[in-house]
Every structure is written in C-alpha cells, then in structure tokens.
Coordinates of C-alpha atoms in Angstrom, one line a residue:
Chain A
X1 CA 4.7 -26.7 -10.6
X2 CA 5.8 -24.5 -8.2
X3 CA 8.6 -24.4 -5.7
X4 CA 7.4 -23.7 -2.1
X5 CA 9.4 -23.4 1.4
X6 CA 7.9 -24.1 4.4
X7 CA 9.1 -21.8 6.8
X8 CA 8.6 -23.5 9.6
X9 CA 10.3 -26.8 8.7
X10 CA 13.2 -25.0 7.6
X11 CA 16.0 -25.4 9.0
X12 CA 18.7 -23.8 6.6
X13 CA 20.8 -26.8 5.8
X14 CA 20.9 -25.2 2.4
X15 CA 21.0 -28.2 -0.3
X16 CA 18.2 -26.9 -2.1
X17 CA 20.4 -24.0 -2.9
X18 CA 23.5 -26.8 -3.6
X19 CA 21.0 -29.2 -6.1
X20 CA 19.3 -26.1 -7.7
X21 CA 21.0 -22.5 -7.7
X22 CA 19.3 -21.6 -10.6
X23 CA 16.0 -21.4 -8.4
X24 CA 17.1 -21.4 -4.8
X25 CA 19.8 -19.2 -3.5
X26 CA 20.4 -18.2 0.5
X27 CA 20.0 -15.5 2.6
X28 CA 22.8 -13.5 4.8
X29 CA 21.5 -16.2 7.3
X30 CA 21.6 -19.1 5.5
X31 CA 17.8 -19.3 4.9
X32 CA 16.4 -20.0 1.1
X33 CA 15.1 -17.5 -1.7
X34 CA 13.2 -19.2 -3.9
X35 CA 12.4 -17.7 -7.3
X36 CA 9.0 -17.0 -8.2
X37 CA 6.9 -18.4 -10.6
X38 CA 6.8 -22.0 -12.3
X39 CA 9.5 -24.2 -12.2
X40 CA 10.8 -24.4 -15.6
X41 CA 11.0 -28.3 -17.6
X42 CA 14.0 -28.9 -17.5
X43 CA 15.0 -28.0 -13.8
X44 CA 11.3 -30.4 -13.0
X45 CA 14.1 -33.4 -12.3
X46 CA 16.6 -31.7 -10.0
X47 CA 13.6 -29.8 -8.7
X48 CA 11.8 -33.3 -7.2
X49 CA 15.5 -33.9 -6.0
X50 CA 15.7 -31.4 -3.9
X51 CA 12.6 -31.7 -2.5
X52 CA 13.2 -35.8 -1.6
X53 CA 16.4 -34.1 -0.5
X54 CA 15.2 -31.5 1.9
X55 CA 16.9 -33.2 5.2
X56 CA 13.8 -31.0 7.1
X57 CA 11.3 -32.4 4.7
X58 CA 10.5 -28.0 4.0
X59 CA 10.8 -27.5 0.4
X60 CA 7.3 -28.3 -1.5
X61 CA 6.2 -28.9 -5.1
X62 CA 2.5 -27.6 -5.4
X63 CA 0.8 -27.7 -8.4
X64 CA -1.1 -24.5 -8.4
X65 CA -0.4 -21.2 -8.0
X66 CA -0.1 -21.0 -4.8
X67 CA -3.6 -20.6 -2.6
X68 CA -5.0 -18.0 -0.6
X69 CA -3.7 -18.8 3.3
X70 CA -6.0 -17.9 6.4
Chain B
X1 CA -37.9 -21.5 24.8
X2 CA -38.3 -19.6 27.7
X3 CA -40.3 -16.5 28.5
X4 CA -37.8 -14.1 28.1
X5 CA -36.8 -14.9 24.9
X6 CA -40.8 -15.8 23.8
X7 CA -41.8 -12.0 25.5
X8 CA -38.5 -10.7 23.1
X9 CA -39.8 -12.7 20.4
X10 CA -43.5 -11.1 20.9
X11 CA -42.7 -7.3 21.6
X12 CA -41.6 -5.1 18.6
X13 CA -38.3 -3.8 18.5
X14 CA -37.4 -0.8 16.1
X15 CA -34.1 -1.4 13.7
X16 CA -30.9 1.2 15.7
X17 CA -31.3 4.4 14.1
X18 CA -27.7 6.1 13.5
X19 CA -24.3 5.4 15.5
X20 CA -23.1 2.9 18.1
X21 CA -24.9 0.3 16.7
X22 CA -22.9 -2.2 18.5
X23 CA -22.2 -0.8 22.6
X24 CA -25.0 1.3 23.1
X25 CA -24.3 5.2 23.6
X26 CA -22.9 5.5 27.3
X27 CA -23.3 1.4 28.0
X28 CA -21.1 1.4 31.4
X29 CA -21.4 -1.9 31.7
X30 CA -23.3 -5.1 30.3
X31 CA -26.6 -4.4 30.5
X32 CA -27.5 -8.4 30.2
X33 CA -29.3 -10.4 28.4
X34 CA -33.1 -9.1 29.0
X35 CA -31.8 -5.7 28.4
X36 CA -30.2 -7.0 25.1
X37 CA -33.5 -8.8 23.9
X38 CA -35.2 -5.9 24.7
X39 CA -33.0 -3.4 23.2
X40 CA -32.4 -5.8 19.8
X41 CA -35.5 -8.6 20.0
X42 CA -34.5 -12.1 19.7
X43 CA -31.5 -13.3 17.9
X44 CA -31.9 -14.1 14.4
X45 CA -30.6 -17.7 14.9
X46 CA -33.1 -18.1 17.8
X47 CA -37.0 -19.6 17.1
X48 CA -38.2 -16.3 18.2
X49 CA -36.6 -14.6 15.2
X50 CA -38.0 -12.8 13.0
X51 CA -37.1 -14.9 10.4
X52 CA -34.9 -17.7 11.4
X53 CA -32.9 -18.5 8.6
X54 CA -31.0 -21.7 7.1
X55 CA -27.3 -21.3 6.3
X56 CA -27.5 -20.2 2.6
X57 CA -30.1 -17.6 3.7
X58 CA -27.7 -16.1 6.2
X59 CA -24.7 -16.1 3.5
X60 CA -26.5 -14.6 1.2
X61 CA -27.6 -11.7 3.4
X62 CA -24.1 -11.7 4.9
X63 CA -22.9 -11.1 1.2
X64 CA -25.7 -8.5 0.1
X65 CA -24.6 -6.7 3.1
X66 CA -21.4 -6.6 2.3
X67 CA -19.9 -7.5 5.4
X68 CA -16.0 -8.0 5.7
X69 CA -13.9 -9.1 8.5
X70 CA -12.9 -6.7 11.4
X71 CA -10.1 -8.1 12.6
X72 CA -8.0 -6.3 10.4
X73 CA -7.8 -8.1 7.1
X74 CA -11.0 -7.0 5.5
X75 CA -12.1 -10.4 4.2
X76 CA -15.7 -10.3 2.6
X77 CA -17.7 -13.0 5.2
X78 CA -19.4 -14.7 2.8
X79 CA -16.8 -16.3 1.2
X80 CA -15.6 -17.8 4.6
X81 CA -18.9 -19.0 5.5
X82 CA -19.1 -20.4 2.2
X83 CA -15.8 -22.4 2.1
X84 CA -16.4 -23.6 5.7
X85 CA -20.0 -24.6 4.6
X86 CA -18.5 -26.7 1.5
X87 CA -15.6 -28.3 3.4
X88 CA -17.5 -31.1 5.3
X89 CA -20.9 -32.7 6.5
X90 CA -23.3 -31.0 8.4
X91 CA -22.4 -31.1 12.2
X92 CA -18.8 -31.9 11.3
X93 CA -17.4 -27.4 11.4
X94 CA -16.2 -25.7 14.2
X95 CA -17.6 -22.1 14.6
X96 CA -15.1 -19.6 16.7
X97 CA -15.3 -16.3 17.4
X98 CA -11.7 -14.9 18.2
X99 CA -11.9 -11.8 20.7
X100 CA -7.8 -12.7 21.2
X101 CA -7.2 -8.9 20.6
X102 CA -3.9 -8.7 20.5
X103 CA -2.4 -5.5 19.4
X104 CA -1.4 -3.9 22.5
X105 CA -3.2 -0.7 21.2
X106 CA -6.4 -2.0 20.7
X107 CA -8.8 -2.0 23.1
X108 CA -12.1 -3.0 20.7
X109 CA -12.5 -6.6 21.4
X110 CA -12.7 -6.2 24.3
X111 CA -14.9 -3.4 25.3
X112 CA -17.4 -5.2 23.1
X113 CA -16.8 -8.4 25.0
X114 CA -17.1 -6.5 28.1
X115 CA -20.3 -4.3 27.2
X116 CA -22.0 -6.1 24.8
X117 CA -21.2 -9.9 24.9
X118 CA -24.3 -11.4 23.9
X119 CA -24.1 -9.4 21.1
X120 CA -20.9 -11.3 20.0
X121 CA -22.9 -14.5 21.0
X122 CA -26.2 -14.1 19.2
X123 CA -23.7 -13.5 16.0
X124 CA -21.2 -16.6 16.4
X125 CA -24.5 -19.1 17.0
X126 CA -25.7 -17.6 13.8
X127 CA -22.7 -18.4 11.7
X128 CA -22.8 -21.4 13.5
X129 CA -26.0 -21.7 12.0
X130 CA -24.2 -21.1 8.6
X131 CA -21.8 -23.3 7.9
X132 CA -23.9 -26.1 10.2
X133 CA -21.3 -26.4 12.8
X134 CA -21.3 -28.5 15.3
X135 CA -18.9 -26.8 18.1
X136 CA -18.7 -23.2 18.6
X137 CA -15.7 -21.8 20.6
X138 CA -15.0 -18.0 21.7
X139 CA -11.5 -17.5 21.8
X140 CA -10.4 -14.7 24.5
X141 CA -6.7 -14.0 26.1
X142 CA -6.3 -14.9 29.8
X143 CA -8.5 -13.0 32.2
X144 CA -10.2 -14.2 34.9
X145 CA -12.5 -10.9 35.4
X146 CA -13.7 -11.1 31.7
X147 CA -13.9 -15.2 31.8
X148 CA -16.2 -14.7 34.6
X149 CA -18.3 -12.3 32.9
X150 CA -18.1 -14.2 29.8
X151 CA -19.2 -17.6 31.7
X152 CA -22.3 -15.6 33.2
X153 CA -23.2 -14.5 30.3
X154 CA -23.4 -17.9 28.6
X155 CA -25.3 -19.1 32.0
X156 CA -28.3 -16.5 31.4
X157 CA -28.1 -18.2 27.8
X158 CA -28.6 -21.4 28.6
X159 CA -31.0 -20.6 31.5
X160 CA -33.1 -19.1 28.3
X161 CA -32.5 -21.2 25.6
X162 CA -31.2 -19.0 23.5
X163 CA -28.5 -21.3 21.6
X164 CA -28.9 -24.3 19.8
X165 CA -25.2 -25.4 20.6
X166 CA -22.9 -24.3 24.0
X167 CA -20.3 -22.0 23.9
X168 CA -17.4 -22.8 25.1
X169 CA -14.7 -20.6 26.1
X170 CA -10.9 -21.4 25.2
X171 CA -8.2 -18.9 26.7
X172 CA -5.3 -17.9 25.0
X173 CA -1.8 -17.1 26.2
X174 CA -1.4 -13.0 26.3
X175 CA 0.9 -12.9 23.1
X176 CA 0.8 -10.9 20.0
X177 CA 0.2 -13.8 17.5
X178 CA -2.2 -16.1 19.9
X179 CA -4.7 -14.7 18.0
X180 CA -3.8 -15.4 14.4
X181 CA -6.2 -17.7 12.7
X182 CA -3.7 -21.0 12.7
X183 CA -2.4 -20.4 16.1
X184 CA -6.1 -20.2 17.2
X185 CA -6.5 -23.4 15.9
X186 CA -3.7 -25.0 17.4
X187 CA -4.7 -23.9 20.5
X188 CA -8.3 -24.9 20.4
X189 CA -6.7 -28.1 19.2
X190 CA -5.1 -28.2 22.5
X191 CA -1.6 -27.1 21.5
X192 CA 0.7 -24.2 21.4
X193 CA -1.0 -20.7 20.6
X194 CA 1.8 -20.5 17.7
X195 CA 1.3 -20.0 14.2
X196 CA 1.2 -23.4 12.0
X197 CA 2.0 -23.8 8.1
X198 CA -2.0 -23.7 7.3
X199 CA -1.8 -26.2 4.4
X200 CA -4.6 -27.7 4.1
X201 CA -5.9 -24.0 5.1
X202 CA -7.4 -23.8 8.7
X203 CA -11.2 -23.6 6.5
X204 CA -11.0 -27.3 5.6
X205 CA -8.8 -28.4 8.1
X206 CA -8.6 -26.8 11.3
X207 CA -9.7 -27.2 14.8
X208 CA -9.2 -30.8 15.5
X209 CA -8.7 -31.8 12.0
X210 CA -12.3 -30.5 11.0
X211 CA -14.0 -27.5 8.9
X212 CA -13.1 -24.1 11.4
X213 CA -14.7 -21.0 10.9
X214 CA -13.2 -17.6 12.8
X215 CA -14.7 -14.7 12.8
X216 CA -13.6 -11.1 14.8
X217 CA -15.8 -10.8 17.6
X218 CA -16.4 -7.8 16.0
X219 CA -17.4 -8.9 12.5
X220 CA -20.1 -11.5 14.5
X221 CA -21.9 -8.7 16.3
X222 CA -22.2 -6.9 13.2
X223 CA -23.4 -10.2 11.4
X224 CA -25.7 -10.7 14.4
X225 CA -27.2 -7.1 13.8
X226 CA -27.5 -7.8 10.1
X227 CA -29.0 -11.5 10.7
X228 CA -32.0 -9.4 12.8
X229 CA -32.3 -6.7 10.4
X230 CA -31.0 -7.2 7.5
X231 CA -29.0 -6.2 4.8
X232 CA -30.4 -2.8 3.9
X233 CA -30.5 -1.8 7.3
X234 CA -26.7 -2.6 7.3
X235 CA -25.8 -0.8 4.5
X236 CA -27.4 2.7 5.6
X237 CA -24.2 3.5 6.9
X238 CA -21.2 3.5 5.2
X239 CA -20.1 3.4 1.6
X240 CA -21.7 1.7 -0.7
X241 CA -18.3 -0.1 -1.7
X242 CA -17.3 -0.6 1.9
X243 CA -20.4 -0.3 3.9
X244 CA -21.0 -0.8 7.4
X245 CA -18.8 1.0 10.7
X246 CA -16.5 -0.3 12.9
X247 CA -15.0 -0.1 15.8
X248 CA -12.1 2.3 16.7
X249 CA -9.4 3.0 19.3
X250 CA -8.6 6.1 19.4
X251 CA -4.9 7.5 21.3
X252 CA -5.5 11.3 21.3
X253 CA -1.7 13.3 21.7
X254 CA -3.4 14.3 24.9
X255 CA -2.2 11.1 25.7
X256 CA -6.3 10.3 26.4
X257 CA -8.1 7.3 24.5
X258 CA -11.1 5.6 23.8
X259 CA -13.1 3.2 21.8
X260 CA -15.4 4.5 19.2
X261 CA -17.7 3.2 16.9
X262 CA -17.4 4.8 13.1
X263 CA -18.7 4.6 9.2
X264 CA -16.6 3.4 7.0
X265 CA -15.8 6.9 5.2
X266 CA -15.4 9.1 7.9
X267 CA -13.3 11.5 7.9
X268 CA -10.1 10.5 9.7
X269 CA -9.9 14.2 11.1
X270 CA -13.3 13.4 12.1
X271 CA -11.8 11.1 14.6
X272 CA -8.4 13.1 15.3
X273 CA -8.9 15.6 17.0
X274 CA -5.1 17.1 16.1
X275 CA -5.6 16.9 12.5
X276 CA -7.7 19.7 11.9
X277 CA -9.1 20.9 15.7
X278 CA -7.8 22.9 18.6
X279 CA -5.2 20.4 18.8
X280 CA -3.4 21.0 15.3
X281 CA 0.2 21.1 15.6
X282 CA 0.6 19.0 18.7
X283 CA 0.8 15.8 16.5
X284 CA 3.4 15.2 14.3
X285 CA 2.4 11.8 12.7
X286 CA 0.0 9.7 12.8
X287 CA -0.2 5.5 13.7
X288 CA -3.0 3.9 11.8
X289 CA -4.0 0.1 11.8
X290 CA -1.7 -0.9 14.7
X291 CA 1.6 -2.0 15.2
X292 CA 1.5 -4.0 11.9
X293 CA 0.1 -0.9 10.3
X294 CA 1.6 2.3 9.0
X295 CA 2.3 5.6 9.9
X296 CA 1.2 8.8 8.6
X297 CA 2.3 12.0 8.1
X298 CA -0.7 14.4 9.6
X299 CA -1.4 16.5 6.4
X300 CA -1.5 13.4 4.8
X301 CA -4.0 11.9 7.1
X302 CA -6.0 14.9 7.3
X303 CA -7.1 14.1 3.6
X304 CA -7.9 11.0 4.3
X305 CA -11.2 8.6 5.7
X306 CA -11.3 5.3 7.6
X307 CA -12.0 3.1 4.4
X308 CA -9.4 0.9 2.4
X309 CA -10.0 3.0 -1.4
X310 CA -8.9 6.1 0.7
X311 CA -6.4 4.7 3.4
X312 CA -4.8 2.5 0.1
X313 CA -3.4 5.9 -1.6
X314 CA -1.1 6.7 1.1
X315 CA 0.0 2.9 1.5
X316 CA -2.3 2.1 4.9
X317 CA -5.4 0.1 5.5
X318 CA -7.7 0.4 8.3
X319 CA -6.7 -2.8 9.9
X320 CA -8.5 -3.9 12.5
X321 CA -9.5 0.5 13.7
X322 CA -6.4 1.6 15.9
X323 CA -5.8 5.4 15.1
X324 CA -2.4 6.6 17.4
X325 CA -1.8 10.8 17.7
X326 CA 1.8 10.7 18.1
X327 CA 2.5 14.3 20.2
X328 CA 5.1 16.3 18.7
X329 CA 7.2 16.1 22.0
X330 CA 8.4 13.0 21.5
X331 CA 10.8 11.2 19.0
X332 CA 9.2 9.2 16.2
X333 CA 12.0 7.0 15.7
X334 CA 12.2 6.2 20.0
X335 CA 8.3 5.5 20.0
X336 CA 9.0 2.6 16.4
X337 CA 12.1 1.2 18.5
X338 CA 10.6 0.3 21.4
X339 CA 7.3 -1.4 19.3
X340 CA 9.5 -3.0 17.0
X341 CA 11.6 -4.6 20.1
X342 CA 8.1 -5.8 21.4
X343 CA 7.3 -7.0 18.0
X344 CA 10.5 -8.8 17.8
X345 CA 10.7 -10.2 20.9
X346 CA 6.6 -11.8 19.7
X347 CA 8.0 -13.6 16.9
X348 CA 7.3 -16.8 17.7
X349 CA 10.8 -18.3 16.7
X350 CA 10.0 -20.1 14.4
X351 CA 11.0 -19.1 10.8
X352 CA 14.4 -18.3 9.9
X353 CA 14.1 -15.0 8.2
X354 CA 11.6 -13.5 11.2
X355 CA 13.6 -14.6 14.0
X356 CA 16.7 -14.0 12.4
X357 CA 15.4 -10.5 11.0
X358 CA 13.3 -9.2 13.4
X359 CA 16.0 -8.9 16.4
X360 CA 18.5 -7.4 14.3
X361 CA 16.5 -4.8 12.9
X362 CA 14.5 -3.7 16.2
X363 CA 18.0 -3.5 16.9
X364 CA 19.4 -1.0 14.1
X365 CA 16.2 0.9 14.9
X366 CA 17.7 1.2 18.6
X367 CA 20.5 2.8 17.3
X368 CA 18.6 4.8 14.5
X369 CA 17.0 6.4 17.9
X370 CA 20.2 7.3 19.5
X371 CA 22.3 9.7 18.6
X372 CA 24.5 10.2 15.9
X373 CA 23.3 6.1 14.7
X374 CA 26.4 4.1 13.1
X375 CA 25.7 5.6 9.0
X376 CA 25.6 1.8 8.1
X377 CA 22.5 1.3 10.7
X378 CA 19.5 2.5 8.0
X379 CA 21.8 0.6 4.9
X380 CA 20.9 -2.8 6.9
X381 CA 17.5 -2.1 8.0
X382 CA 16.2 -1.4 4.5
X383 CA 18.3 -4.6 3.2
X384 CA 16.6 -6.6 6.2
X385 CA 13.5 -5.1 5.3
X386 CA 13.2 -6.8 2.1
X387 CA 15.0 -10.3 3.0
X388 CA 12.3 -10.7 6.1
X389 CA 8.7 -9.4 3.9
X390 CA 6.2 -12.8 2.5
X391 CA 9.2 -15.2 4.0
X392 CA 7.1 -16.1 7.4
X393 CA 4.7 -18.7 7.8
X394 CA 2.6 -16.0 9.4
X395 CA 2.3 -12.4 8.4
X396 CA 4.7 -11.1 11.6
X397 CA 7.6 -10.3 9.3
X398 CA 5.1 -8.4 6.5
X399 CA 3.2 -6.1 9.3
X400 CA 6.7 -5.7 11.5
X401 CA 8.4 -4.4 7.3
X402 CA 5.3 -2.3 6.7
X403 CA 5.4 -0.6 10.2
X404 CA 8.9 -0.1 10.2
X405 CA 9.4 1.2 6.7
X406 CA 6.8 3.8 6.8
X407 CA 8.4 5.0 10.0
X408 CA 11.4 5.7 8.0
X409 CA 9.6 7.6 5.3
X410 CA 7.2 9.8 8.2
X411 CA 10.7 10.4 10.1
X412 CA 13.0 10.7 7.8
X413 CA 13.5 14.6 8.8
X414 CA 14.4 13.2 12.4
X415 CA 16.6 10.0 11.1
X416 CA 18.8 13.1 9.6
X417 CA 18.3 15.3 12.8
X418 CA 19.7 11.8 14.6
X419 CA 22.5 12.1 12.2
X420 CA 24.1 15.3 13.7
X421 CA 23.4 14.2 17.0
X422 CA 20.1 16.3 17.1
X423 CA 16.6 14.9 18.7
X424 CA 13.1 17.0 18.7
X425 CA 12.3 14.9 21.9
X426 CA 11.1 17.0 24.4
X427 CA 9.4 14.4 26.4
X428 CA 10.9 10.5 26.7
X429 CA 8.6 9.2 28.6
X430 CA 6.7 6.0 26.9
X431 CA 4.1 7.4 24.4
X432 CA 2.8 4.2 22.8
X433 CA 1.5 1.3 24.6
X434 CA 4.2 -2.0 25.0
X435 CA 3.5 -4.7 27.5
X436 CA 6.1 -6.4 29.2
X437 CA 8.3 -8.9 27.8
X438 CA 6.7 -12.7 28.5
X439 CA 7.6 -14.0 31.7
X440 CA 9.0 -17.2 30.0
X441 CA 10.0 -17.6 26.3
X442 CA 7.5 -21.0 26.3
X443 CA 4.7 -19.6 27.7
X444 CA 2.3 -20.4 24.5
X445 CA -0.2 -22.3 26.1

C-alpha cells in the first residue's frame, strides 16, 4: 500500500500530517509531503484513518506502485 | 469512393525521398486534397490503400517503425494504441489528435495544420482505425482563420469519401496547459480545458467516460506516412534507436525563425547557426525543448544532436523541437523572469505547491534579474525548487523546476555579475516570445 495525495483535492487542512507524522509532514505552505514508498504494517491502521479522515477526501491508499499517468 | 480518391488509388506514387517528408519543400500554403493524393496516394486507412490494414496491423508497423510521440514526451505509439485498443469494445474509443500547441515558442503544430492538414487527417482516421474508435476529435486552440481552413478541409473529405468516421473539430481556450492530455479530455468532455487527476488514466477512461486516444498532430502525420509506406521506409532516416525526424522551431539570435523539419541525430549546430557558423559568439546560451525545457550552454550544445541518448547527457530532451538562440546582448536571467511569470501566471490554480510555488519564485527570479538581488532571493528559489517538482497533478511545476534551474546553472556568471550590481544587457527589449496575460483568470473554456 501506498500513500498518495491528490493534488487537486487538496486543500491543506493538514490532519494527515496530525494522524501520521511519521509519513506525512507539511510544506512552508501548509501542503503535504508524503514519504515515498510502501506504507509500513504497523502505520496500515492510522494510515486508513487518515485517509477516512481527509476532510477533502485527497489522500489515497493504492495498492500498486503507483501507475504511469498520461 | 469517389474518383479522386479511386484515380489516387490507381496512379503510382513513389515513397518521399530525403527531407520534409511532412510540409513539402517550399509548401506556401495547403496544396489540398487532390494535390495531397497525388503527391502521397491514398491514405492507408482509405479502400484505395495500398494495403488497408486492421488495427493490430497498424500497431505493429507503428511499433516496427518505432514511432514515438511528438508532442514532447517521446512516448513509443504503440503502446498507446495498444492500451486504448484493450480498454473497451470496438466502436466504444475516442481517437483525438491534439494540434493545442501551446508553448508560446512553437510554431510546429501549426504550420503542419496550416500546410499540410490532411496529412494530420489521413493519420488520426488511421489510428482511429487502430484502436476501433468510434469518434475522432482534432483538438486546436481558438482561431477562426485556421478553423475555417480546418472545416474546408474536412468538407473536400467528405465530398470524397475519404474517412470512415467525421472529424470533428473541438477548440481550446489559448492557455499553456489546454493542451495537456487530461485537460484535453475535460474539454472534449465539455468542461474546463484544466488539467484533472487522470485516475483511471485518460487511456481507459477519458473523453466522456470512454477509451481516448491523443496523439500530437505531429506524431499522426508521421504515422499516416508510415501507414502508406511503411516501416522501413520510416526508419531510413534517423537513428536506429530513435528513428524518424521531426519537426523544429528554430529562434536564430538574429532574432529570425522558422519551422524545420529534421532527423533525429542531427547535429544541433546543424540547426544553429551560432553554434559553429558565421554567427558564433553572438549567442550566449541556448533554449532547447521550450519553456518546460532547459537551457544550454553553447559549447555544450555544439557537441550535441537532436536525439534523447545525446540531449540526456547534458540534462535536456528534445521535447516537443523548440531550439531558442539566446543573443548575447541580452540578460539571461531577464529573458527566464519574464517566461517564468508567464508560466506562473498559466498554472491553472489548482494544486497547492504550483500555485503557491510558482508565483513566488517567478518572483525571486524578478529580483534575481535586477540589480544587486536581495542575497536570500537564489536561497529560496532553489528551496522552492525542490518543494514544487512531482507535487502537481500535471507536470507544470516539473517543466517550470527544470527550466528555471538550468537557467541558474547556464547564468550563473551573470546571477554573480547581478550581485555587484553589474548586467551584460546591452539590449532589453523582449527576446523570447510571451503572450499576454489571459483577459480573465476563468477563461478555460
């Protein structure tokens, strides 16, 4: 599982850096860095609770590396 | 079928020797479409054809040819005819060819449109013909004079039967990203010309909800050339690892330009005149790949050709063919400002880090391009660099980091000139091309 913002959607509330600083912290403007890679076992729970969270519905759990756009 | 295209169909035509392949050599204006059937025979998609071919047959010459995307990202055509062919049910894809040029420097698209749209046509019915599509669109900016030469065009086609499925013709708003692949499809779709977040990608969900295909306009003529005669014929110029030319605009230091057709592999130098000719030391970098592309330092450039191996040492790519002679009267860090404000004020507002990012540093390369800069100015613009790169749901922020930071390696004798309040500028006036700001901030329709 991966952790994935969508940029548009994203509205920089910042709770996904508040439920999960180990993975998500925020720019000079407020806006989410999320770590790269797989989200590690035991961060899966507080991970999906983020996500749920997310009052702009913009952070995503997607199984696979993440896909080729265009 | 009509007689012009059964007289095309019955009359030899001999394979383009050489370069242009794609405007022929001193075209001043469309020749039209018996000229075109004359000059090329029938399309390859058309019953006259030489061969008329089912979809996998065109994929698999597209990929023996070794075709890639013109438009700037290089993208072998193949594989995007073969995803759009797999995503649905015959009928069910929408086939677009995207002449919504949008780099204010490029003037390719257009010419082609201009001088040679049927070849454009003859290649977007044939990947129509690929991927079974049921809809083809050509997507152009706004502009009556070209719509109406683009809608007379498609009458003669008609008139002839040349198509299996009508063209239609979808204008796009004159911004810098109308013409990215998901804001294509959102306008088609019949909204905004903005960049989406292309999940599912625009390949299995596009246009309308449905399988969308879109090609360069470009990249369709050259398929429509390979369609008629084939892939061998394509690959005779070239490399054999990036075969094929393409289409270049060319901004001399002279301040004169032009569209040219070139191999992949020619010699950059080849193309500009001031990195090797009589007009050596009148250019003091060089622009290559557009305003999301990089620049160049000219004795770098002079070792290099128009291919991705070559253009890939020195950190560029030949994007979608715009090669910029910057003269050495002018200030390197002035001509980057004023893009980078244009580039900036083209974000389409809708991610954080770009429309946060971008403002702030067109802005600290304002003051990079004055005198004596605030020291902390080139501090915040590298640390913006790397907070705005990858973070967009387009890739505005990535080409607007790679442009500015190669400006700051290229001028980084004139950032410390800058420093103690010295400028080589001779000349101020406007070297680069910048349109206008928008007339509104919504106009995206």
């Amino acid at each position: 599982m991966r952790l994935r913002v969508n940029p548009i959607a994203c509205t920089g509330h910042g709770s996904c850096a508040d439920l999960l600083p180990e993975l998500v912290s925020l720019d000079e403007w407020g806006y989410p860095l999320v770590a790269d890679g797989a989200v590690p076992p035991e961060l899966a729970r507080r991970a999906r609770r983020a996500v749920r969270d997310c009052p702009a519905l913009a952070l995503l759990l997607t199984a696979d590396p993440e896909p080729g756009r265009r | 079928m009509t007689g012009l295209l059964a007289r095309a169909g019955a009359t030899p035509v001999t394979a383009p020797h050489g370069l242009p392949r794609l405007i022929p050599a001193g075209a001043g204006a469309d020749p039209g479409l018996a000229a075109h059937l004359a000059r090329l025979g029938p399309p390859a998609h058309s019953p006259a054809g030489a061969a008329p071919q089912a979809g996998p047959a065109i994929i698999a010459a597209a990929q023996a040819a070794g075709l890639t995307g013109r438009g700037g990202a290089a993208f072998p055509v193949h594989r995007k005819l073969r995803a759009v062919a797999a995503a649905g049910r015959p009928g069910r894809a929408v086939a677009v060819a995207n002449g919504a040029e949008s780099e204010p420097a490029s003037g390719k698209d257009r010419s082609l449109l201009w001088l040679a749209p049927h070849l454009v046509l003859d290649g977007l019915q044939l990947a129509a013909e690929a991927v079974a599509a049921g809809r083809a669109v050509l997507y152009v900016h706004r502009d009556p004079d070209l719509a109406r030469h683009l809608a007379d065009a498609l009458a003669h086609r008609a008139a002839a039967g040349c198509d299996r499925i009508a063209t239609e013709v979808v204008q796009a708003p004159d911004r810098f990203l109308a013409g990215e692949t998901s804001a294509l499809a959102s306008r088609v779709s019949g909204g905004p010309a903005r960049p989406g977040f292309a999940e599912p990608p625009v390949y299995e969900r596009g246009i309308g909800g449905r399988p969308t295909l879109v090609h360069n306009a470009e990249t369709l003529a050259h398929l429509a050339l390979t369609g008629r005669f084939g892939p061998g014929w394509f690959r005779a110029a070239g490399l054999p690892g990036e075969p094929g030319s393409m289409l270049c605009t060319v901004h001399r230091a002279d301040g004169a330009g032009h569209v040219t057709e070139a191999a992949l592999g020619t010699a950059l130098a080849a193309l500009l005149p001031g990195l090797g000719g009589p007009g050596r030391g009148e250019v003091q970098a060089v622009l290559c790949g557009g305003y999301h592309g990089t620049w160049l330092d000219p004795a770098v450039a002079a070792g290099l050709t128009l291919s991705r191996a070559s253009l890939r040492e020195a950190g560029a790519a030949p994007g979608a063919g715009v090669l910029a002679e910057l003269p050495a009267s002018r200030c390197g860090l002035a001509e980057t400002a004023r893009v980078a404000r244009y580039l900036a004020l083209e974000s389409a507002g809708q991610c954080g880090p770009c429309f946060n990012g971008l403002p702030r540093m067109a802005a600290a390369l304002a003051e990079l391009a004055a005198p004596r800069p605030a020291p902390r100015a080139e501090a915040d613009l590298r640390r913006w660099a790397g907070l705005v790169g990858g973070r967009g749901a387009c890739h505005h922020p990535d080409g607007f980091v790679r442009f500015v930071a190669s400006a700051l390696g290229v001028f980084r004798d004139e950032v410390a000139g800058h420093a103690r309040g010295r400028c080589r500028a001779t000349d101020r006036a406007p070297f680069l091309p910048v349109p206008a700001p928008p007339a509104t901030e919504a106009d995206w329709s």
